[in-house]
Coordinates of C-alpha atoms in Angstrom, one line a residue:
Chain A
M1 CA 50.9 -67.7 17.8
I2 CA 48.8 -65.0 16.2
N3 CA 50.0 -61.4 15.1
V4 CA 47.6 -58.9 13.5
Q5 CA 49.1 -55.6 12.4
N6 CA 47.5 -52.6 11.2
L7 CA 44.3 -54.9 9.8
Y8 CA 41.7 -53.0 8.0
K9 CA 39.0 -54.4 6.2
K10 CA 36.3 -52.3 3.9
F11 CA 32.8 -53.5 2.3
G12 CA 32.3 -51.2 -0.3
T13 CA 32.9 -47.6 1.1
N14 CA 31.5 -49.1 4.5
E15 CA 35.0 -49.3 6.8
V16 CA 34.3 -52.4 9.2
L17 CA 37.4 -52.8 10.9
S18 CA 39.8 -50.0 11.3
D19 CA 43.4 -50.2 11.8
I20 CA 43.5 -53.1 14.5
S21 CA 46.6 -54.8 15.8
T22 CA 47.1 -57.2 18.4
S23 CA 48.5 -60.6 19.2
V24 CA 47.4 -64.2 20.9
T25 CA 50.0 -66.0 22.5
K26 CA 50.0 -69.8 22.6
G27 CA 47.5 -71.3 25.2
E28 CA 45.8 -68.0 25.8
V29 CA 41.9 -67.6 25.6
V30 CA 40.7 -64.4 24.1
S31 CA 37.0 -63.1 24.1
I32 CA 36.2 -60.7 21.9
I33 CA 33.1 -58.4 23.2
G34 CA 31.2 -55.6 22.1
P35 CA 28.0 -54.1 20.5
S36 CA 26.5 -55.6 17.4
G37 CA 27.8 -54.6 14.0
S38 CA 31.1 -53.7 15.8
G39 CA 33.2 -55.9 13.3
K40 CA 33.8 -58.7 16.2
S41 CA 33.0 -61.4 14.0
T42 CA 34.3 -59.8 10.7
F43 CA 37.4 -59.6 12.4
L44 CA 37.5 -63.4 13.8
R45 CA 36.5 -64.3 10.0
C46 CA 40.0 -62.4 8.9
L47 CA 42.1 -65.1 11.5
N48 CA 41.0 -68.0 8.9
L49 CA 40.9 -65.9 5.8
L50 CA 36.9 -66.1 5.1
E51 CA 37.0 -62.8 5.0
V52 CA 40.1 -61.2 3.1
P53 CA 41.4 -58.0 5.0
T54 CA 41.3 -55.4 2.5
S55 CA 45.2 -54.5 4.1
G56 CA 47.1 -55.2 7.4
T57 CA 49.1 -58.3 8.2
I58 CA 48.0 -61.3 9.7
E59 CA 50.5 -64.0 10.7
I60 CA 49.7 -67.3 12.1
N61 CA 52.8 -69.2 13.6
G62 CA 54.9 -66.6 11.9
K63 CA 53.3 -67.5 8.4
N64 CA 51.5 -64.4 6.8
L65 CA 48.3 -65.3 5.8
T66 CA 47.4 -62.7 3.4
A67 CA 50.6 -63.9 1.2
S68 CA 49.7 -67.4 1.1
K69 CA 46.4 -67.9 -0.7
K70 CA 47.4 -70.8 -2.3
T71 CA 48.5 -73.2 0.5
I72 CA 45.3 -71.1 2.7
H73 CA 43.5 -74.4 2.9
K74 CA 47.0 -76.0 4.7
I75 CA 46.8 -72.8 7.5
R76 CA 43.0 -73.5 7.8
Q77 CA 43.5 -77.1 8.9
Q78 CA 45.3 -75.9 11.9
I79 CA 42.6 -73.2 12.9
G80 CA 39.1 -74.7 14.2
M81 CA 36.4 -72.6 13.9
V82 CA 32.8 -73.0 15.3
F83 CA 30.2 -71.0 13.9
Q84 CA 27.0 -69.6 15.1
H85 CA 24.7 -71.4 13.4
F86 CA 27.0 -74.9 13.9
H87 CA 26.7 -75.3 9.8
L88 CA 26.9 -78.9 10.0
F89 CA 27.2 -81.1 7.5
P90 CA 23.1 -82.0 7.1
H91 CA 23.8 -85.2 4.9
L92 CA 26.3 -86.7 7.0
T93 CA 25.6 -88.5 10.3
V94 CA 27.4 -87.2 13.3
L95 CA 30.3 -89.1 12.7
E96 CA 30.9 -88.6 9.6
N97 CA 30.8 -85.2 10.0
L98 CA 33.8 -85.6 12.2
T99 CA 35.4 -88.4 10.1
Y100 CA 35.1 -86.0 6.8
A101 CA 37.9 -83.2 6.9
P102 CA 40.5 -85.4 8.6
M103 CA 40.2 -88.3 5.9
K104 CA 39.6 -85.6 3.2
A105 CA 42.0 -83.1 3.9
K106 CA 44.7 -84.6 6.4
G107 CA 44.6 -88.3 4.0
I108 CA 43.9 -89.9 7.8
K109 CA 42.7 -93.4 7.6
K110 CA 39.0 -93.9 8.0
A111 CA 39.7 -96.4 11.2
E112 CA 42.3 -94.1 12.6
A113 CA 39.3 -91.2 12.0
E114 CA 36.5 -92.8 13.6
M115 CA 38.5 -94.0 16.5
K116 CA 39.4 -90.5 17.5
A117 CA 35.8 -89.4 16.7
R118 CA 34.5 -91.6 19.1
L119 CA 37.2 -90.0 22.0
L120 CA 36.0 -86.6 21.2
L121 CA 32.4 -87.3 21.3
E122 CA 32.5 -89.1 24.5
R123 CA 34.6 -85.9 25.3
V124 CA 32.0 -83.7 24.4
G125 CA 29.3 -86.2 26.0
L126 CA 27.5 -87.5 22.4
S127 CA 28.8 -90.9 22.0
E128 CA 25.2 -92.4 22.1
K129 CA 24.5 -90.1 18.8
E130 CA 27.5 -91.2 16.4
K131 CA 24.5 -92.8 13.9
A132 CA 22.5 -89.6 14.3
Y133 CA 21.8 -87.1 11.7
P134 CA 22.5 -83.5 12.6
N135 CA 19.1 -82.5 12.1
S136 CA 17.8 -84.8 14.8
L137 CA 20.1 -83.1 17.6
S138 CA 19.0 -80.2 19.7
G139 CA 20.4 -76.6 19.1
G140 CA 23.0 -77.4 22.1
Q141 CA 23.9 -80.9 20.8
K142 CA 24.8 -79.8 17.7
Q143 CA 27.4 -76.8 18.8
R144 CA 29.2 -79.7 20.9
V145 CA 29.4 -82.1 17.2
A146 CA 30.6 -78.8 15.7
I147 CA 33.3 -78.0 18.5
A148 CA 34.3 -81.9 18.2
R149 CA 33.9 -81.6 14.5
A150 CA 36.9 -78.7 14.4
L151 CA 38.7 -80.4 17.3
A152 CA 38.7 -83.6 15.0
M153 CA 41.5 -81.8 12.6
E154 CA 43.7 -81.3 15.6
P155 CA 43.8 -77.4 15.4
E156 CA 46.2 -75.7 17.5
L157 CA 43.9 -72.9 17.7
M158 CA 39.9 -72.4 17.8
L159 CA 37.8 -69.6 16.6
F160 CA 34.6 -68.8 17.8
D161 CA 31.8 -67.3 16.3
E162 CA 28.9 -66.5 19.0
P163 CA 28.5 -70.2 19.7
T164 CA 25.8 -69.9 22.0
S165 CA 24.0 -66.8 20.3
A166 CA 21.5 -69.2 18.3
L167 CA 21.1 -71.4 21.3
D168 CA 18.0 -71.4 23.3
P169 CA 18.5 -70.3 26.8
E170 CA 18.6 -74.0 28.9
M171 CA 21.4 -75.2 26.3
V172 CA 24.1 -72.3 26.3
K173 CA 25.7 -74.2 29.6
E174 CA 25.9 -77.2 28.0
V175 CA 28.0 -75.6 25.0
L176 CA 30.1 -73.0 27.5
D177 CA 30.7 -76.1 29.9
V178 CA 32.9 -78.0 27.1
M179 CA 34.2 -74.5 26.2
K180 CA 35.9 -74.4 29.7
D181 CA 37.4 -77.7 29.4
L182 CA 38.7 -76.9 26.1
A183 CA 40.5 -73.7 27.6
K184 CA 41.6 -75.6 31.2
S185 CA 42.9 -78.3 28.3
G186 CA 45.5 -75.4 27.3
M187 CA 43.8 -74.6 23.7
T188 CA 44.1 -71.3 22.3
M189 CA 41.1 -69.8 22.1
V190 CA 39.4 -66.7 20.5
V191 CA 35.7 -66.6 21.3
V192 CA 33.6 -63.6 20.0
T193 CA 30.7 -64.0 22.5
H194 CA 27.7 -62.3 24.2
E195 CA 28.3 -64.0 27.0
M196 CA 30.0 -61.5 29.6
G197 CA 29.8 -64.4 32.2
F198 CA 32.2 -66.6 29.8
A199 CA 34.7 -64.1 29.1
R200 CA 35.1 -63.1 32.8
E201 CA 35.7 -66.2 34.0
V202 CA 37.5 -68.3 31.3
A203 CA 39.2 -65.6 29.3
D204 CA 42.8 -64.5 30.1
R205 CA 42.2 -61.2 28.0
V206 CA 39.1 -59.4 26.6
L207 CA 38.9 -57.3 23.6
F208 CA 36.5 -54.6 23.2
L209 CA 35.2 -53.1 19.7
D210 CA 33.0 -50.9 18.9
H211 CA 32.5 -49.7 15.1
G212 CA 35.6 -51.6 14.3
V213 CA 37.8 -50.0 16.3
L214 CA 40.2 -52.2 19.1
V215 CA 38.6 -49.8 21.7
E216 CA 40.1 -50.9 24.8
E217 CA 41.8 -54.4 26.1
G218 CA 43.0 -55.8 29.4
Q219 CA 42.3 -58.3 31.9
P220 CA 39.2 -59.3 32.5
V221 CA 38.7 -58.8 36.3
E222 CA 40.1 -55.1 35.6
F223 CA 38.1 -54.7 32.3
F224 CA 34.8 -55.6 33.8
S225 CA 35.2 -53.6 37.1
H226 CA 37.3 -50.5 36.0
P227 CA 37.0 -50.0 32.3
K228 CA 39.3 -47.4 30.7
T229 CA 37.1 -45.9 28.1
E230 CA 33.8 -44.2 28.4
R231 CA 32.7 -46.2 25.3
A232 CA 33.6 -49.7 27.1
K233 CA 31.4 -48.2 29.9
D234 CA 28.7 -47.6 27.8
F235 CA 28.1 -51.2 26.6
L236 CA 28.9 -52.9 29.8
D237 CA 26.1 -50.6 31.9
K238 CA 23.9 -51.8 29.0
V239 CA 24.5 -55.5 28.9
L240 CA 25.6 -56.3 32.7
Chain B
M1 CA -17.6 -93.6 -35.3
N2 CA -14.7 -95.1 -37.4
L3 CA -12.1 -96.5 -35.1
D4 CA -10.5 -100.0 -35.6
F5 CA -7.9 -100.7 -33.1
S6 CA -7.6 -104.6 -34.6
Q7 CA -6.1 -102.9 -37.8
I8 CA -2.9 -101.6 -35.7
V9 CA -2.4 -105.3 -34.1
P10 CA 0.2 -106.8 -36.3
Y11 CA 1.9 -103.5 -36.0
I12 CA 2.3 -103.7 -32.4
P13 CA 5.8 -105.3 -31.7
F14 CA 7.1 -103.1 -34.6
M15 CA 5.9 -99.9 -32.5
L16 CA 6.9 -101.7 -29.2
E17 CA 10.3 -101.9 -30.6
G18 CA 10.5 -98.1 -30.6
I19 CA 10.4 -97.7 -26.7
W20 CA 13.9 -99.4 -26.8
V21 CA 15.3 -97.2 -29.7
T22 CA 13.7 -93.9 -27.9
L23 CA 15.1 -95.0 -24.2
K24 CA 18.5 -96.0 -25.9
F25 CA 19.3 -92.3 -27.1
V26 CA 17.6 -90.5 -24.6
F27 CA 19.6 -92.6 -22.2
F28 CA 22.6 -91.3 -23.5
A29 CA 21.3 -87.7 -24.0
I30 CA 20.9 -87.4 -20.3
I31 CA 24.3 -88.8 -19.4
L32 CA 26.0 -86.0 -21.6
G33 CA 23.5 -83.7 -20.6
S34 CA 24.5 -84.3 -16.8
I35 CA 28.1 -84.3 -17.1
L36 CA 28.3 -81.4 -19.3
G37 CA 25.8 -79.2 -17.3
T38 CA 27.2 -80.0 -14.1
L39 CA 30.7 -78.5 -15.9
L40 CA 28.8 -75.8 -16.7
A41 CA 27.3 -74.8 -13.6
L42 CA 30.5 -75.1 -12.0
F43 CA 32.3 -73.0 -14.6
K44 CA 29.2 -70.2 -14.1
I45 CA 29.7 -69.9 -10.3
G46 CA 33.4 -70.7 -10.8
S47 CA 36.1 -67.3 -10.3
I48 CA 37.4 -68.0 -13.8
K49 CA 36.6 -65.3 -15.9
P50 CA 36.6 -66.9 -19.6
L51 CA 35.4 -70.0 -18.1
R52 CA 31.8 -67.9 -17.0
W53 CA 31.7 -66.3 -20.2
F54 CA 31.9 -69.7 -22.0
A55 CA 29.0 -71.2 -19.9
D56 CA 27.1 -68.2 -20.2
A57 CA 27.3 -67.7 -24.2
Y58 CA 26.9 -71.5 -24.3
T59 CA 23.6 -71.3 -22.8
S60 CA 22.4 -68.3 -24.5
I61 CA 22.9 -70.3 -27.9
F62 CA 21.5 -73.5 -26.7
R63 CA 18.6 -71.7 -25.1
G64 CA 18.3 -69.4 -27.5
T65 CA 17.1 -71.3 -30.5
P66 CA 14.8 -73.9 -31.1
L67 CA 15.9 -77.5 -30.7
I68 CA 14.3 -79.4 -33.7
L69 CA 16.8 -76.5 -35.5
Q70 CA 19.8 -77.5 -33.6
L71 CA 19.2 -81.2 -34.4
M72 CA 18.9 -80.2 -38.2
I73 CA 22.4 -78.4 -38.1
I74 CA 24.3 -81.1 -36.4
Y75 CA 22.6 -83.8 -38.7
Y76 CA 23.1 -82.0 -42.2
S77 CA 26.2 -79.8 -41.5
I78 CA 28.3 -82.3 -40.0
P79 CA 28.4 -84.5 -43.1
Q80 CA 28.5 -81.1 -45.4
L81 CA 31.6 -79.3 -43.3
T82 CA 33.5 -82.7 -42.6
G83 CA 32.2 -85.5 -44.9
Y84 CA 31.5 -87.4 -41.9
D85 CA 28.1 -89.2 -42.1
I86 CA 26.9 -88.8 -38.9
S87 CA 24.0 -91.3 -37.7
P88 CA 20.6 -90.0 -37.0
F89 CA 21.6 -91.9 -33.8
L90 CA 24.3 -90.1 -32.7
S91 CA 22.5 -86.7 -34.0
A92 CA 19.9 -87.5 -31.6
I93 CA 22.5 -88.2 -28.8
L94 CA 24.4 -84.5 -29.4
A95 CA 21.6 -82.5 -30.1
F96 CA 19.7 -83.8 -27.3
G97 CA 22.5 -84.0 -25.0
L98 CA 24.0 -80.1 -25.8
N99 CA 20.9 -78.6 -25.8
S100 CA 19.7 -80.3 -22.5
S101 CA 22.6 -79.5 -20.7
A102 CA 21.9 -75.9 -21.3
Y103 CA 18.9 -76.2 -18.9
I104 CA 20.8 -78.7 -16.6
S105 CA 23.7 -76.1 -16.0
E106 CA 20.9 -73.3 -15.0
I107 CA 18.8 -75.7 -12.8
I108 CA 22.2 -77.3 -10.8
R109 CA 24.0 -73.3 -10.6
A110 CA 21.0 -72.1 -9.1
G111 CA 20.5 -75.4 -6.8
I112 CA 24.4 -74.8 -5.7
Q113 CA 23.9 -71.1 -5.0
A114 CA 20.7 -72.3 -2.9
V115 CA 23.2 -74.2 -0.4
D116 CA 23.6 -72.3 2.9
K117 CA 26.6 -70.1 2.4
G118 CA 27.4 -71.3 5.7
Q119 CA 28.1 -75.3 4.3
M120 CA 30.9 -73.9 2.2
E121 CA 32.4 -71.8 5.2
A122 CA 32.5 -74.6 7.2
A123 CA 34.1 -76.9 4.7
Q124 CA 36.7 -74.3 3.8
A125 CA 37.6 -73.5 7.9
L126 CA 37.9 -77.3 8.2
G127 CA 40.8 -76.9 5.5
V128 CA 38.8 -79.2 2.8
P129 CA 40.2 -78.3 -0.6
Y130 CA 37.6 -76.9 -3.5
R131 CA 37.0 -80.3 -5.5
A132 CA 36.7 -82.5 -2.5
M133 CA 34.3 -79.9 -0.7
M134 CA 32.0 -79.3 -4.4
K135 CA 31.8 -83.2 -4.5
D136 CA 30.9 -84.2 -1.3
I137 CA 29.4 -81.5 0.7
I138 CA 27.9 -78.9 -1.8
L139 CA 26.4 -81.0 -4.8
P140 CA 25.1 -83.4 -2.6
Q141 CA 22.9 -80.9 -0.8
A142 CA 22.3 -79.2 -4.1
L143 CA 21.1 -82.7 -6.0
K144 CA 18.6 -82.9 -3.1
N145 CA 16.9 -79.4 -3.7
I146 CA 17.0 -79.7 -7.3
L147 CA 15.8 -83.4 -7.7
P148 CA 11.9 -82.3 -9.0
A149 CA 13.4 -79.6 -11.3
L150 CA 15.9 -82.1 -13.0
M151 CA 13.1 -85.0 -13.3
N152 CA 11.3 -82.1 -14.8
E153 CA 13.8 -81.4 -17.2
F154 CA 14.4 -85.5 -18.3
I155 CA 10.5 -86.0 -18.4
T156 CA 10.9 -82.9 -20.8
L157 CA 13.8 -84.4 -22.7
T158 CA 12.0 -88.0 -23.2
K159 CA 8.7 -86.7 -24.8
E160 CA 10.5 -83.9 -26.8
S161 CA 12.5 -87.0 -28.3
A162 CA 9.9 -87.5 -30.8
I163 CA 11.4 -84.7 -32.5
V164 CA 13.7 -87.0 -34.1
S165 CA 11.4 -88.6 -35.9
T166 CA 12.2 -85.5 -38.4
I167 CA 15.5 -86.6 -39.6
G168 CA 14.3 -90.4 -40.2
Y169 CA 15.5 -91.9 -36.9
L170 CA 13.2 -94.7 -36.4
D171 CA 11.8 -93.8 -32.7
L172 CA 8.4 -94.2 -31.5
M173 CA 6.8 -91.3 -33.0
R174 CA 8.2 -91.8 -36.0
R175 CA 6.8 -95.8 -36.0
A176 CA 3.3 -94.2 -35.1
Q177 CA 3.9 -92.5 -38.5
V178 CA 5.1 -95.3 -40.7
V179 CA 2.4 -97.5 -39.4
G180 CA 0.1 -94.6 -40.0
A181 CA 1.1 -94.3 -43.5
D182 CA 0.7 -98.1 -44.1
L183 CA -3.1 -98.3 -42.6
F184 CA -3.8 -95.0 -44.3
R185 CA -5.4 -94.6 -40.4
N186 CA -3.1 -92.2 -38.1
F187 CA -5.4 -91.6 -35.0
E188 CA -5.2 -95.3 -33.8
P189 CA -1.3 -95.6 -33.7
L190 CA -0.7 -92.0 -32.8
L191 CA -2.9 -92.8 -30.2
F192 CA -1.1 -96.3 -28.9
V193 CA 2.3 -94.5 -28.9
G194 CA 0.9 -91.2 -27.0
L195 CA 0.2 -93.9 -24.5
I196 CA 3.9 -95.5 -24.4
Y197 CA 5.0 -91.6 -23.8
W198 CA 2.7 -91.2 -21.1
C199 CA 3.7 -95.0 -19.5
L200 CA 7.5 -94.0 -19.9
V201 CA 7.1 -90.6 -18.1
M202 CA 5.1 -92.2 -15.6
G203 CA 8.1 -94.8 -15.0
L204 CA 10.1 -91.5 -14.5
T205 CA 7.9 -89.7 -11.9
M206 CA 8.1 -93.0 -9.8
I207 CA 12.2 -93.4 -10.2
G208 CA 12.2 -89.2 -9.2
R209 CA 10.2 -89.9 -6.4
V210 CA 12.4 -93.1 -4.8
F211 CA 15.6 -90.7 -5.3
E212 CA 14.0 -88.2 -3.1
R213 CA 13.0 -90.5 -0.7
R214 CA 16.6 -91.8 -0.5
L215 CA 17.7 -88.3 -0.2
K216 CA 15.0 -87.2 2.2
Q217 CA 16.6 -90.0 4.6
S218 CA 19.1 -87.5 6.5
D219 CA 15.8 -85.1 7.5

């Protein structure tokens, strides 16, 4: 589903991603971990061209991302993204947050969009909040709405950029639970996270990035118990 | 003290008529300035370089020269260059609208840039096309930030509108001068229209507050 070849990203002279090649198959849940500043988020943001790679190719379903600037919003419609700081639209109600993109970008009728949105809100347990504005929600609720908003576009792939890092500790679980359900439903997911528990339990594969280099990748059980590289060992010693 | 307001009483209807005359062109100037200002702001933040240069040059010229000069140039040069006898009304709308759009474009540009970058990223990530994103997501939030500055600009425009008296447009200010010349007493009519200007500005301020309150609904 995703195929990344020799991806480089530079900010000025600062090389943030260096020669990254990997792929993700349909239905797979991949966790990207690594120290802060390792380029995890930048890598994720390259996958829907929020960052434009300096060189290398990214294919989503066989379509080359970098070659199709004009059709990029069509491709993005198939890729849901969840941000660390939610980025809900503050001037729209929860329901409008969910229906806006399907109506504007896909031309879906309002009644149909609202029906689907209500189903999604039910799925993330926030049916009673449909008329609320985002600023009246807790962090965990905001993030669940943000996940529902991304799902409203019926994406084939979901990207999560540290979805629980901005949350109070007691709200982390409710968001992770929604993500676990999503993983079980067969969604293809790429998750940048500091939640090692989530990476270990839910992910099919772990990518470990350090200084913009894909240092190690493997099955979570294998990776967490027997990391092959020094750098991964160092990192795991610090966080576990 | 030589003050006698009773003398201006017969002229009051004449001066009050000036409210409508002033408001009429101020209204159109605000509309023109807002539309043009929004376009210029979008040029400034857009990625098309020639449009950006145009918008910057435009702002530099209209902010860099006196409004009264722009008004005179429009009023006197258009008949001279094209033979079209432009009315004071149309000149006033053009001068004030064009001038105001330079200021408004800067206000809106700052407002757009103050909207959290994440909003644009979220809209992009959802695959929302640029135009819809600007219209539905970014501009409404920018508007909320800039409303006080925008109202300020509209208030300035309303007050500065008195400059059109210099091209013989019969606005409030001009009417006060006419009455003053008729009576050989200037202070009373000037004070009278001063009060009217103040009321107009208070009205605008109130309208601004209502809008602000309505936009705060989502907080």
